[in-house]
Amino acid sequence: MKISYNWLKQFINIDWKAEETGELLTDLGLEIEGIEPFESVKGGLQGIVVGHVLSCEQHPNADRLKVTKVDVGSGENIQIVCGASNVAEGQKVPVATIGTTLYDPEGKPWKIKKGKIRGEVSEGMICAEDELGLGKGHDGIMVLDAELSPGTKASDVFDIENDLIFEIGLTPNRADAMSHWGVARDLKAGLLRKEVSLELITPSNSQFRVNDRTNKIDVEVEDNKLAPRYCGVTISGLKVKESPQWLQNRLKAIGLSPINNIVDATNYVLHDLGQPLHAFDTAKINGEKIIVKTLPKGTKFITLDEVERELHEEDLMICDNEKPMCIAGVFGGINSGVTESTTSIFLESAFFNPINVRKTAKRHGLNTDASFRFERGIDPNITEYALMRAALLIIELAGGEITSDVVDIYPKKIEDHQVFLNFENATKLIGEEIPKEIIKEILTSLEIKINNITEAGLGMTIPAYRNDVTREADVIEEILRVYGYNNIKFTEKLNASISSTQVIEDYQIQNKIGSLLTSLGFHEMLGNSLTSPKYTELSEMLNADYNVEMLNPLSNDLSVLRQSMLFNALEALAYNINRKAANVKLFEFGKTYHNYTNGRAENKHLTLVVSGSKYDDNWTHIPQNSDFFYFKGIVSSILERLGISDYSEKGVSNDIFTEGISFSKNNKVLVEFGIINKKITNHFSIGSEILYTDFHWDAVLEELSTENFKLKPIPKFPQVKRDFALLLDESVSFDELREIAQKTERNLLKNVRLFDVYTGKNLPKGKKSYALSFTLQDDRKTLTDKQIDKIMKKLQERFEKELGASLR
């Protein structure tokens, strides 16, 4: 938000440097992000002086050029070649001397240099008003007052305004500071703490008079909840024209483009007092009546930007007897505004429901100065005052007279807030006891009325325009920001308590696993929870009926909450692959959202996605693509790091994975992983094989143990390894073999490993060969050959009996 320092001084007569004022405003919570100079004429007419044309003769080599001798007060006359038809001897003219910087209509600088024009020396430039930024005329050079002395600076002749503009990073809660008046109120309170007492200068409306009642416009508000207060008045006999220079300068200083005197006056009061206004041409109000109401869904309406919009049934509209004229608090219509032919207006000043205005603005993708203020909450008690202020300004600028009484529909007054402040609570929150008298002074300076005071605290009435101050904590924050955060002392002693708990904290587990994954070459990503509803079409596992839809989506591609984190991962992969980063390993902790028939649900997940090689290219090893078993090892290492074991393994059969496995425990799926179906990766234009893991994080957390782990010594006795080469049916899985082996020998069998798979020649049809390694160990003694042979025989018999296996 831009605030003009000159404008601010209209409310509070401060003589501080802008930097000092900016520091105070920042301390008060109105953070100054920058201070920029403003000049009503770009360049400030630096280098432009008054010149006296001593002679003017025809250029010998050009019919349309004149050669002049000009006295610029330097002691030596200079020669200037000029192409203006109106240049003549004896004139006083503005001259841009050599080295002066001028600006073209687009604001680009160019410098005056000594040169030759068609063979004649030219040592400057006699300027037209548009070349100096003083107007738009280019019919000829400017002719100045003959009484001016040569060499007089042009900046002393013309009224050039120099200003300093504060760029304030206004927080959404500070609706009270969305105007120069609001900033001045805060500044006054801050100055009092600096022992500088200045009065807040409030513009007077004492000159407001109703001249006659010949142009009355009736007003009807159908829903007072959407428009709690609505004011209006008619002004007739107006002449629409360009605004005076002072008003144009005010608006230009804060980045607004002047339009005409009527519109500029409403914009001025908006930024002056914080009250949005709208002017309707009364000639375009059918039936001489304003109706504030909602319209049926789908009603077409063309706004000022010439865009046809389809209205929502909750959009509040300003209508006449036949048609809508304006989206209340947001944007005007194309057929009801002020034009050059307007002679009479109905001036509107209102307080609209902030929530309704915000929803309407978001629905239509509009963000105007008016909606910015309405949706945050303006002061409901200055609606009529601002209307009168604007009406007087319009009459000053455009003539005319007030031709109706002020309409003020305000059936239920918006009350001030009542809050009690406990002194003890204030001390606890602030960390330091502030004297009660100072607290009272601060609150009074903020226009907070103190109703009663006791030893325990204060009873207060908070003005309605401070809609962000409704609780005791809010009042304490107000006291603290005016008192000064920098004035709160730090204690030399720091007290802290350490709690002992057995509770498993999710964030700690995430940090632990995140560290593990980064050590394995992964990078953490953060995907948007908002996604496209079209993604549910890519898998039968997702149901469009379960989408959680946004009421006011930013776009169709971000209109639902994600049911799966897979598509965020694939979007990130595609982005990287398209930028030649093919070897990508990403992980994300996040949530999925579901709108089931029995209620909504949020589920936590950890997802991993891998593409390309296991490692970046290096001369020390041959490049290897990330494969399923490499990926399975990462998944297993995560579960091992979490202390989860004894889980069962099962194949996954769905349209997301072409090959996949799930790990489960206690009838709960902990994780699913595998190779993503080509149909899905093709949608993202990814041609390579993609490995994806989805940890059901809630289920994982339930399996974590809070018990202390136990240490055991390294076994004293050696391990023994024996191998089998088994001929098996193709349908037999390694998981079945391992399960049978573990049931056969529970005590001495420590590990079963598959180290070779063979299919093809020299094997019967429908058969495959598995080579298994068995690790045996007794913690109490060394195993004998007899014991080992007995165990291996039992294993062989069980494999033959249950799976039809045979030794090769």
PDB file of C-alpha atoms in Angstrom, residues 251-420:
ATOM      1  CA  LEU A 251      -3.357  10.251  -7.255  1.00  0.00           C
ATOM      2  CA  LYS A 252      -0.252   9.864  -9.414  1.00  0.00           C
ATOM      3  CA  ALA A 253       1.905   9.843  -6.285  1.00  0.00           C
ATOM      4  CA  ILE A 254       0.232   6.638  -5.069  1.00  0.00           C
ATOM      5  CA  GLY A 255       0.202   4.984  -8.486  1.00  0.00           C
ATOM      6  CA  LEU A 256      -3.303   5.886  -9.722  1.00  0.00           C
ATOM      7  CA  SER A 257      -4.089   7.329 -13.145  1.00  0.00           C
ATOM      8  CA  PRO A 258      -6.402  10.361 -13.124  1.00  0.00           C
ATOM      9  CA  ILE A 259      -9.627   9.826 -15.127  1.00  0.00           C
ATOM     10  CA  ASN A 260     -11.956  12.812 -14.614  1.00  0.00           C
ATOM     11  CA  ASN A 261     -12.876  15.110 -11.757  1.00  0.00           C
ATOM     12  CA  ILE A 262     -15.826  12.972 -10.530  1.00  0.00           C
ATOM     13  CA  VAL A 263     -14.068   9.600 -10.529  1.00  0.00           C
ATOM     14  CA  ASP A 264     -10.863  11.162  -9.204  1.00  0.00           C
ATOM     15  CA  ALA A 265     -12.784  12.686  -6.278  1.00  0.00           C
ATOM     16  CA  THR A 266     -14.195   9.283  -5.266  1.00  0.00           C
ATOM     17  CA  ASN A 267     -10.733   7.705  -5.557  1.00  0.00           C
ATOM     18  CA  TYR A 268      -9.265  10.529  -3.518  1.00  0.00           C
ATOM     19  CA  VAL A 269     -11.733  10.005  -0.641  1.00  0.00           C
ATOM     20  CA  LEU A 270     -11.156   6.240  -0.835  1.00  0.00           C
ATOM     21  CA  HIS A 271      -7.440   6.686  -0.145  1.00  0.00           C
ATOM     22  CA  ASP A 272      -8.026   9.690   2.102  1.00  0.00           C
ATOM     23  CA  LEU A 273     -10.510   8.154   4.563  1.00  0.00           C
ATOM     24  CA  GLY A 274     -10.610   4.487   3.544  1.00  0.00           C
ATOM     25  CA  GLN A 275     -14.265   4.585   2.420  1.00  0.00           C
ATOM     26  CA  PRO A 276     -14.958   3.268  -1.102  1.00  0.00           C
ATOM     27  CA  LEU A 277     -17.573   5.252  -3.071  1.00  0.00           C
ATOM     28  CA  HIS A 278     -19.267   4.850  -6.424  1.00  0.00           C
ATOM     29  CA  ALA A 279     -20.884   7.441  -8.673  1.00  0.00           C
ATOM     30  CA  PHE A 280     -23.853   6.483 -10.916  1.00  0.00           C
ATOM     31  CA  ASP A 281     -25.078   8.668 -13.760  1.00  0.00           C
ATOM     32  CA  THR A 282     -28.674   9.419 -12.703  1.00  0.00           C
ATOM     33  CA  ALA A 283     -29.742   9.592 -16.362  1.00  0.00           C
ATOM     34  CA  LYS A 284     -28.953   5.848 -16.577  1.00  0.00           C
ATOM     35  CA  ILE A 285     -30.903   4.865 -13.430  1.00  0.00           C
ATOM     36  CA  ASN A 286     -34.261   3.584 -14.705  1.00  0.00           C
ATOM     37  CA  GLY A 287     -37.257   4.293 -12.513  1.00  0.00           C
ATOM     38  CA  GLU A 288     -35.295   6.716 -10.289  1.00  0.00           C
ATOM     39  CA  LYS A 289     -34.737   3.893  -7.828  1.00  0.00           C
ATOM     40  CA  ILE A 290     -31.744   1.961  -6.475  1.00  0.00           C
ATOM     41  CA  ILE A 291     -32.370  -1.624  -5.355  1.00  0.00           C
ATOM     42  CA  VAL A 292     -29.643  -3.498  -3.473  1.00  0.00           C
ATOM     43  CA  LYS A 293     -30.273  -7.211  -4.005  1.00  0.00           C
ATOM     44  CA  THR A 294     -29.009 -10.534  -5.326  1.00  0.00           C
ATOM     45  CA  LEU A 295     -29.979 -11.865  -8.756  1.00  0.00           C
ATOM     46  CA  PRO A 296     -30.655 -15.391 -10.097  1.00  0.00           C
ATOM     47  CA  LYS A 297     -27.661 -17.565 -10.860  1.00  0.00           C
ATOM     48  CA  GLY A 298     -26.439 -17.228 -14.427  1.00  0.00           C
ATOM     49  CA  THR A 299     -27.558 -13.614 -14.916  1.00  0.00           C
ATOM     50  CA  LYS A 300     -25.244 -11.933 -17.423  1.00  0.00           C
ATOM     51  CA  PHE A 301     -23.524  -8.650 -16.485  1.00  0.00           C
ATOM     52  CA  ILE A 302     -20.863  -6.612 -18.315  1.00  0.00           C
ATOM     53  CA  THR A 303     -18.364  -4.874 -16.036  1.00  0.00           C
ATOM     54  CA  LEU A 304     -16.269  -1.754 -16.676  1.00  0.00           C
ATOM     55  CA  ASP A 305     -13.482  -3.832 -18.237  1.00  0.00           C
ATOM     56  CA  GLU A 306     -15.975  -4.883 -20.956  1.00  0.00           C
ATOM     57  CA  VAL A 307     -15.985  -8.500 -19.759  1.00  0.00           C
ATOM     58  CA  GLU A 308     -19.328 -10.300 -19.655  1.00  0.00           C
ATOM     59  CA  ARG A 309     -19.615 -12.136 -16.347  1.00  0.00           C
ATOM     60  CA  GLU A 310     -22.076 -14.758 -15.164  1.00  0.00           C
ATOM     61  CA  LEU A 311     -23.412 -13.867 -11.732  1.00  0.00           C
ATOM     62  CA  HIS A 312     -23.695 -16.194  -8.747  1.00  0.00           C
ATOM     63  CA  GLU A 313     -26.898 -16.211  -6.726  1.00  0.00           C
ATOM     64  CA  GLU A 314     -24.976 -14.806  -3.719  1.00  0.00           C
ATOM     65  CA  ASP A 315     -23.403 -11.872  -5.585  1.00  0.00           C
ATOM     66  CA  LEU A 316     -24.844  -8.639  -4.173  1.00  0.00           C
ATOM     67  CA  MET A 317     -25.763  -6.215  -6.947  1.00  0.00           C
ATOM     68  CA  ILE A 318     -26.730  -2.550  -7.135  1.00  0.00           C
ATOM     69  CA  CYS A 319     -29.698  -2.440  -9.530  1.00  0.00           C
ATOM     70  CA  ASP A 320     -32.302  -0.043 -10.848  1.00  0.00           C
ATOM     71  CA  ASN A 321     -35.868  -1.051 -11.702  1.00  0.00           C
ATOM     72  CA  GLU A 322     -34.749  -2.899 -14.830  1.00  0.00           C
ATOM     73  CA  LYS A 323     -31.125  -3.990 -14.706  1.00  0.00           C
ATOM     74  CA  PRO A 324     -27.999  -4.547 -12.590  1.00  0.00           C
ATOM     75  CA  MET A 325     -25.611  -1.590 -12.570  1.00  0.00           C
ATOM     76  CA  CYS A 326     -22.743  -2.599 -10.273  1.00  0.00           C
ATOM     77  CA  ILE A 327     -21.281  -5.573  -8.389  1.00  0.00           C
ATOM     78  CA  ALA A 328     -21.594  -4.221  -4.862  1.00  0.00           C
ATOM     79  CA  GLY A 329     -18.242  -3.368  -3.323  1.00  0.00           C
ATOM     80  CA  VAL A 330     -16.276  -4.894  -6.210  1.00  0.00           C
ATOM     81  CA  PHE A 331     -16.671  -3.432  -9.694  1.00  0.00           C
ATOM     82  CA  GLY A 332     -18.957  -1.109 -11.619  1.00  0.00           C
ATOM     83  CA  GLY A 333     -20.944  -1.835 -14.741  1.00  0.00           C
ATOM     84  CA  ILE A 334     -20.151  -0.516 -18.196  1.00  0.00           C
ATOM     85  CA  ASN A 335     -23.508   1.210 -18.720  1.00  0.00           C
ATOM     86  CA  SER A 336     -24.034   3.171 -15.487  1.00  0.00           C
ATOM     87  CA  GLY A 337     -20.798   5.049 -14.840  1.00  0.00           C
ATOM     88  CA  VAL A 338     -19.779   8.660 -15.283  1.00  0.00           C
ATOM     89  CA  THR A 339     -18.968   9.913 -18.806  1.00  0.00           C
ATOM     90  CA  GLU A 340     -18.142  13.319 -20.299  1.00  0.00           C
ATOM     91  CA  SER A 341     -21.867  13.936 -20.884  1.00  0.00           C
ATOM     92  CA  THR A 342     -22.861  13.251 -17.264  1.00  0.00           C
ATOM     93  CA  THR A 343     -24.489  16.218 -15.506  1.00  0.00           C
ATOM     94  CA  SER A 344     -26.055  14.535 -12.479  1.00  0.00           C
ATOM     95  CA  ILE A 345     -24.895  11.646 -10.283  1.00  0.00           C
ATOM     96  CA  PHE A 346     -26.124   9.446  -7.459  1.00  0.00           C
ATOM     97  CA  LEU A 347     -23.166   9.102  -5.105  1.00  0.00           C
ATOM     98  CA  GLU A 348     -23.063   5.833  -3.131  1.00  0.00           C
ATOM     99  CA  SER A 349     -21.275   5.207   0.181  1.00  0.00           C
ATOM    100  CA  ALA A 350     -21.925   1.878   1.898  1.00  0.00           C
ATOM    101  CA  PHE A 351     -20.763  -0.802   4.275  1.00  0.00           C
ATOM    102  CA  PHE A 352     -21.038  -4.228   2.628  1.00  0.00           C
ATOM    103  CA  ASN A 353     -20.599  -7.620   4.293  1.00  0.00           C
ATOM    104  CA  PRO A 354     -16.831  -8.376   4.133  1.00  0.00           C
ATOM    105  CA  ILE A 355     -17.232 -12.139   3.656  1.00  0.00           C
ATOM    106  CA  ASN A 356     -19.738 -11.731   0.836  1.00  0.00           C
ATOM    107  CA  VAL A 357     -17.541  -9.178  -0.965  1.00  0.00           C
ATOM    108  CA  ARG A 358     -14.506 -11.440  -0.668  1.00  0.00           C
ATOM    109  CA  LYS A 359     -16.378 -14.446  -2.083  1.00  0.00           C
ATOM    110  CA  THR A 360     -17.757 -12.400  -4.962  1.00  0.00           C
ATOM    111  CA  ALA A 361     -14.363 -10.900  -5.820  1.00  0.00           C
ATOM    112  CA  LYS A 362     -12.709 -14.341  -5.785  1.00  0.00           C
ATOM    113  CA  ARG A 363     -15.470 -15.896  -7.872  1.00  0.00           C
ATOM    114  CA  HIS A 364     -14.982 -13.329 -10.616  1.00  0.00           C
ATOM    115  CA  GLY A 365     -11.205 -13.050 -10.286  1.00  0.00           C
ATOM    116  CA  LEU A 366     -11.393  -9.351  -9.432  1.00  0.00           C
ATOM    117  CA  ASN A 367      -9.203  -7.390  -7.043  1.00  0.00           C
ATOM    118  CA  THR A 368     -10.034  -3.692  -6.866  1.00  0.00           C
ATOM    119  CA  ASP A 369      -9.167  -0.957  -4.394  1.00  0.00           C
ATOM    120  CA  ALA A 370     -12.773  -1.085  -3.205  1.00  0.00           C
ATOM    121  CA  SER A 371     -12.946  -4.865  -2.731  1.00  0.00           C
ATOM    122  CA  PHE A 372      -9.532  -4.822  -1.027  1.00  0.00           C
ATOM    123  CA  ARG A 373     -11.009  -2.602   1.687  1.00  0.00           C
ATOM    124  CA  PHE A 374     -14.545  -3.974   1.887  1.00  0.00           C
ATOM    125  CA  GLU A 375     -13.411  -7.573   2.282  1.00  0.00           C
ATOM    126  CA  ARG A 376     -11.142  -6.656   5.206  1.00  0.00           C
ATOM    127  CA  GLY A 377     -13.762  -4.527   6.927  1.00  0.00           C
ATOM    128  CA  ILE A 378     -14.049  -0.736   6.795  1.00  0.00           C
ATOM    129  CA  ASP A 379     -15.342   1.691   9.442  1.00  0.00           C
ATOM    130  CA  PRO A 380     -19.170   1.476   9.396  1.00  0.00           C
ATOM    131  CA  ASN A 381     -19.471   4.760  11.263  1.00  0.00           C
ATOM    132  CA  ILE A 382     -17.868   7.044   8.642  1.00  0.00           C
ATOM    133  CA  THR A 383     -20.123   5.984   5.771  1.00  0.00           C
ATOM    134  CA  GLU A 384     -22.226   9.162   5.863  1.00  0.00           C
ATOM    135  CA  TYR A 385     -19.282  11.412   6.804  1.00  0.00           C
ATOM    136  CA  ALA A 386     -17.224  10.174   3.820  1.00  0.00           C
ATOM    137  CA  LEU A 387     -20.242  10.646   1.533  1.00  0.00           C
ATOM    138  CA  MET A 388     -20.553  14.296   2.549  1.00  0.00           C
ATOM    139  CA  ARG A 389     -16.805  14.804   2.251  1.00  0.00           C
ATOM    140  CA  ALA A 390     -16.839  13.428  -1.301  1.00  0.00           C
ATOM    141  CA  ALA A 391     -19.938  15.437  -2.243  1.00  0.00           C
ATOM    142  CA  LEU A 392     -18.299  18.705  -1.140  1.00  0.00           C
ATOM    143  CA  LEU A 393     -15.128  17.842  -3.060  1.00  0.00           C
ATOM    144  CA  ILE A 394     -17.098  17.035  -6.227  1.00  0.00           C
ATOM    145  CA  ILE A 395     -18.954  20.366  -6.027  1.00  0.00           C
ATOM    146  CA  GLU A 396     -15.606  22.118  -5.584  1.00  0.00           C
ATOM    147  CA  LEU A 397     -14.177  20.382  -8.656  1.00  0.00           C
ATOM    148  CA  ALA A 398     -17.204  20.119 -10.960  1.00  0.00           C
ATOM    149  CA  GLY A 399     -19.690  22.715  -9.737  1.00  0.00           C
ATOM    150  CA  GLY A 400     -23.299  21.668  -9.179  1.00  0.00           C
ATOM    151  CA  GLU A 401     -25.413  21.408  -6.070  1.00  0.00           C
ATOM    152  CA  ILE A 402     -26.878  18.832  -3.683  1.00  0.00           C
ATOM    153  CA  THR A 403     -30.352  17.938  -4.999  1.00  0.00           C
ATOM    154  CA  SER A 404     -31.607  15.387  -2.478  1.00  0.00           C
ATOM    155  CA  ASP A 405     -31.483  14.544   1.173  1.00  0.00           C
ATOM    156  CA  VAL A 406     -28.847  12.034   2.246  1.00  0.00           C
ATOM    157  CA  VAL A 407     -30.313   8.530   2.215  1.00  0.00           C
ATOM    158  CA  ASP A 408     -28.951   6.491   5.157  1.00  0.00           C
ATOM    159  CA  ILE A 409     -30.343   2.976   5.551  1.00  0.00           C
ATOM    160  CA  TYR A 410     -28.821   1.621   8.749  1.00  0.00           C
ATOM    161  CA  PRO A 411     -31.452  -0.552  10.485  1.00  0.00           C
ATOM    162  CA  LYS A 412     -29.130  -2.237  12.981  1.00  0.00           C
ATOM    163  CA  LYS A 413     -26.118  -0.301  14.175  1.00  0.00           C
ATOM    164  CA  ILE A 414     -22.832  -2.183  14.241  1.00  0.00           C
ATOM    165  CA  GLU A 415     -21.827  -1.930  17.880  1.00  0.00           C
ATOM    166  CA  ASP A 416     -18.407  -1.292  19.341  1.00  0.00           C
ATOM    167  CA  HIS A 417     -16.667  -4.204  21.108  1.00  0.00           C
ATOM    168  CA  GLN A 418     -16.524  -4.535  24.882  1.00  0.00           C
ATOM    169  CA  VAL A 419     -13.288  -6.025  26.246  1.00  0.00           C
ATOM    170  CA  PHE A 420     -11.846  -6.374  29.751  1.00  0.00           C
TER     171      PHE A 420
END
